[in-house]
């Protein structure tokens, strides 16, 4: 059941991956000149964050997780009220597209699918980041500091 909840969440994020892939193709390519490359990267990041925010996918992900509170509680062994608090504290609405630090090492990858489309969510030894991958696109997201302590709960989806 947790895998199903994660699949729904990843499936929602996957819609955004397609939008971001299109946005990336339309935005100017980066140059080898550092200031120009940084500006282009900033424009792409801003466009991606705007697309994700406008899509409503963050609310959909939170709602999907909350809809499976009981299932997650059964898998993790914690109460449904604790699961609900953890989901709310993940603060998904404040996750933002960001550049993954070069020294980030993957620590856990959770797979799921929605509408027949496989997707993965990867966490790192740098707890402030996750990567969502689907349709050949990957999105690196910065997770707010207050939510980072709840990221290890994603590992329960592998059970």
Coordinates of C-alpha atoms in Angstrom, one line a residue, residues 25-144:
X25 CA 13.9 22.7 -24.2
X26 CA 12.4 26.1 -24.7
X27 CA 14.7 28.0 -22.5
X28 CA 18.1 29.3 -23.7
X29 CA 21.0 26.8 -23.6
X30 CA 23.7 27.7 -21.1
X31 CA 26.9 29.2 -22.3
X32 CA 30.4 28.3 -21.2
X33 CA 30.8 31.8 -19.7
X34 CA 30.1 31.4 -16.0
X35 CA 27.9 34.6 -15.5
X36 CA 25.8 33.7 -18.5
X37 CA 25.6 30.0 -17.5
X38 CA 24.6 31.0 -14.0
X39 CA 21.9 33.4 -15.3
X40 CA 20.5 30.8 -17.7
X41 CA 20.5 28.2 -14.9
X42 CA 18.7 30.6 -12.6
X43 CA 16.1 31.3 -15.3
X44 CA 15.5 27.5 -15.8
X45 CA 15.2 26.9 -12.1
X46 CA 12.7 29.8 -11.7
X47 CA 10.7 28.5 -14.7
X48 CA 10.6 25.0 -13.3
X49 CA 9.6 26.1 -9.8
X50 CA 6.8 28.3 -11.4
X51 CA 5.6 25.3 -13.5
X52 CA 5.5 23.0 -10.5
X53 CA 3.7 25.5 -8.3
X54 CA 1.2 26.3 -11.0
X55 CA 0.5 22.6 -11.6
X56 CA -0.8 22.0 -8.1
X57 CA 1.3 18.8 -8.0
X58 CA 2.6 19.6 -4.5
X59 CA -0.9 19.6 -3.1
X60 CA -1.7 16.5 -5.0
X61 CA 1.3 14.7 -3.6
X62 CA 0.5 15.8 0.0
X63 CA -3.2 14.8 -0.5
X64 CA -2.2 11.4 -1.9
X65 CA 0.1 10.7 1.1
X66 CA -2.6 11.8 3.5
X67 CA -5.1 9.6 1.8
X68 CA -2.8 6.6 2.6
X69 CA -2.2 7.6 6.2
X70 CA -3.6 4.3 7.5
X71 CA -1.6 2.2 5.1
X72 CA 1.6 4.0 6.0
X73 CA 0.8 3.6 9.7
X74 CA 0.4 -0.1 9.3
X75 CA 3.7 -0.5 7.5
X76 CA 5.7 1.8 9.8
X77 CA 4.1 0.7 13.1
X78 CA 3.5 4.3 14.2
X79 CA 0.0 5.8 14.8
X80 CA -2.0 7.3 12.0
X81 CA -1.9 10.7 13.8
X82 CA 1.9 10.5 13.9
X83 CA 2.0 9.6 10.2
X84 CA -0.3 12.6 9.4
X85 CA 2.0 14.9 11.4
X86 CA 5.0 13.6 9.6
X87 CA 3.4 14.1 6.2
X88 CA 2.4 17.6 7.1
X89 CA 5.9 18.3 8.4
X90 CA 7.5 17.1 5.1
X91 CA 6.2 20.5 4.0
X92 CA 6.1 19.4 0.4
X93 CA 4.7 22.8 -0.7
X94 CA 8.0 24.4 0.1
X95 CA 10.2 22.0 -1.8
X96 CA 12.0 23.8 -4.6
X97 CA 13.9 22.9 -7.7
X98 CA 17.6 23.3 -7.0
X99 CA 21.0 22.2 -8.2
X100 CA 22.2 19.0 -6.4
X101 CA 25.5 19.4 -4.6
X102 CA 28.4 17.7 -6.4
X103 CA 29.3 15.8 -3.3
X104 CA 25.7 14.3 -2.7
X105 CA 25.8 10.5 -2.5
X106 CA 22.5 8.5 -3.0
X107 CA 21.4 6.7 0.1
X108 CA 18.0 5.3 -0.8
X109 CA 15.9 5.0 -4.0
X110 CA 12.2 4.2 -3.9
X111 CA 10.4 3.1 -7.0
X112 CA 6.8 3.3 -7.8
X113 CA 4.5 3.9 -10.8
X114 CA 1.2 5.6 -11.6
X115 CA -0.8 5.1 -14.8
X116 CA 1.8 2.6 -15.9
X117 CA 4.7 5.1 -15.8
X118 CA 7.6 4.1 -13.5
X119 CA 9.3 6.8 -11.4
X120 CA 11.9 6.9 -8.6
X121 CA 12.6 9.1 -5.7
X122 CA 16.2 9.2 -4.5
X123 CA 17.4 10.6 -1.1
X124 CA 21.0 11.6 -0.4
X125 CA 23.5 11.7 2.4
X126 CA 23.0 15.5 2.1
X127 CA 19.5 15.5 3.7
X128 CA 18.4 18.7 2.0
X129 CA 17.9 17.2 -1.4
X130 CA 15.9 14.6 -3.3
X131 CA 15.7 13.6 -6.9
X132 CA 12.5 12.6 -8.7
X133 CA 13.0 10.7 -12.0
X134 CA 10.4 9.7 -14.6
X135 CA 10.1 9.8 -18.4
X136 CA 13.9 10.1 -18.7
X137 CA 13.8 13.4 -16.8
X138 CA 15.2 14.1 -13.3
X139 CA 14.3 16.9 -11.0
X140 CA 16.5 17.8 -8.0
X141 CA 14.6 19.4 -5.2
X142 CA 15.8 21.2 -2.1
X143 CA 13.9 20.2 1.0
X144 CA 13.3 22.8 3.8

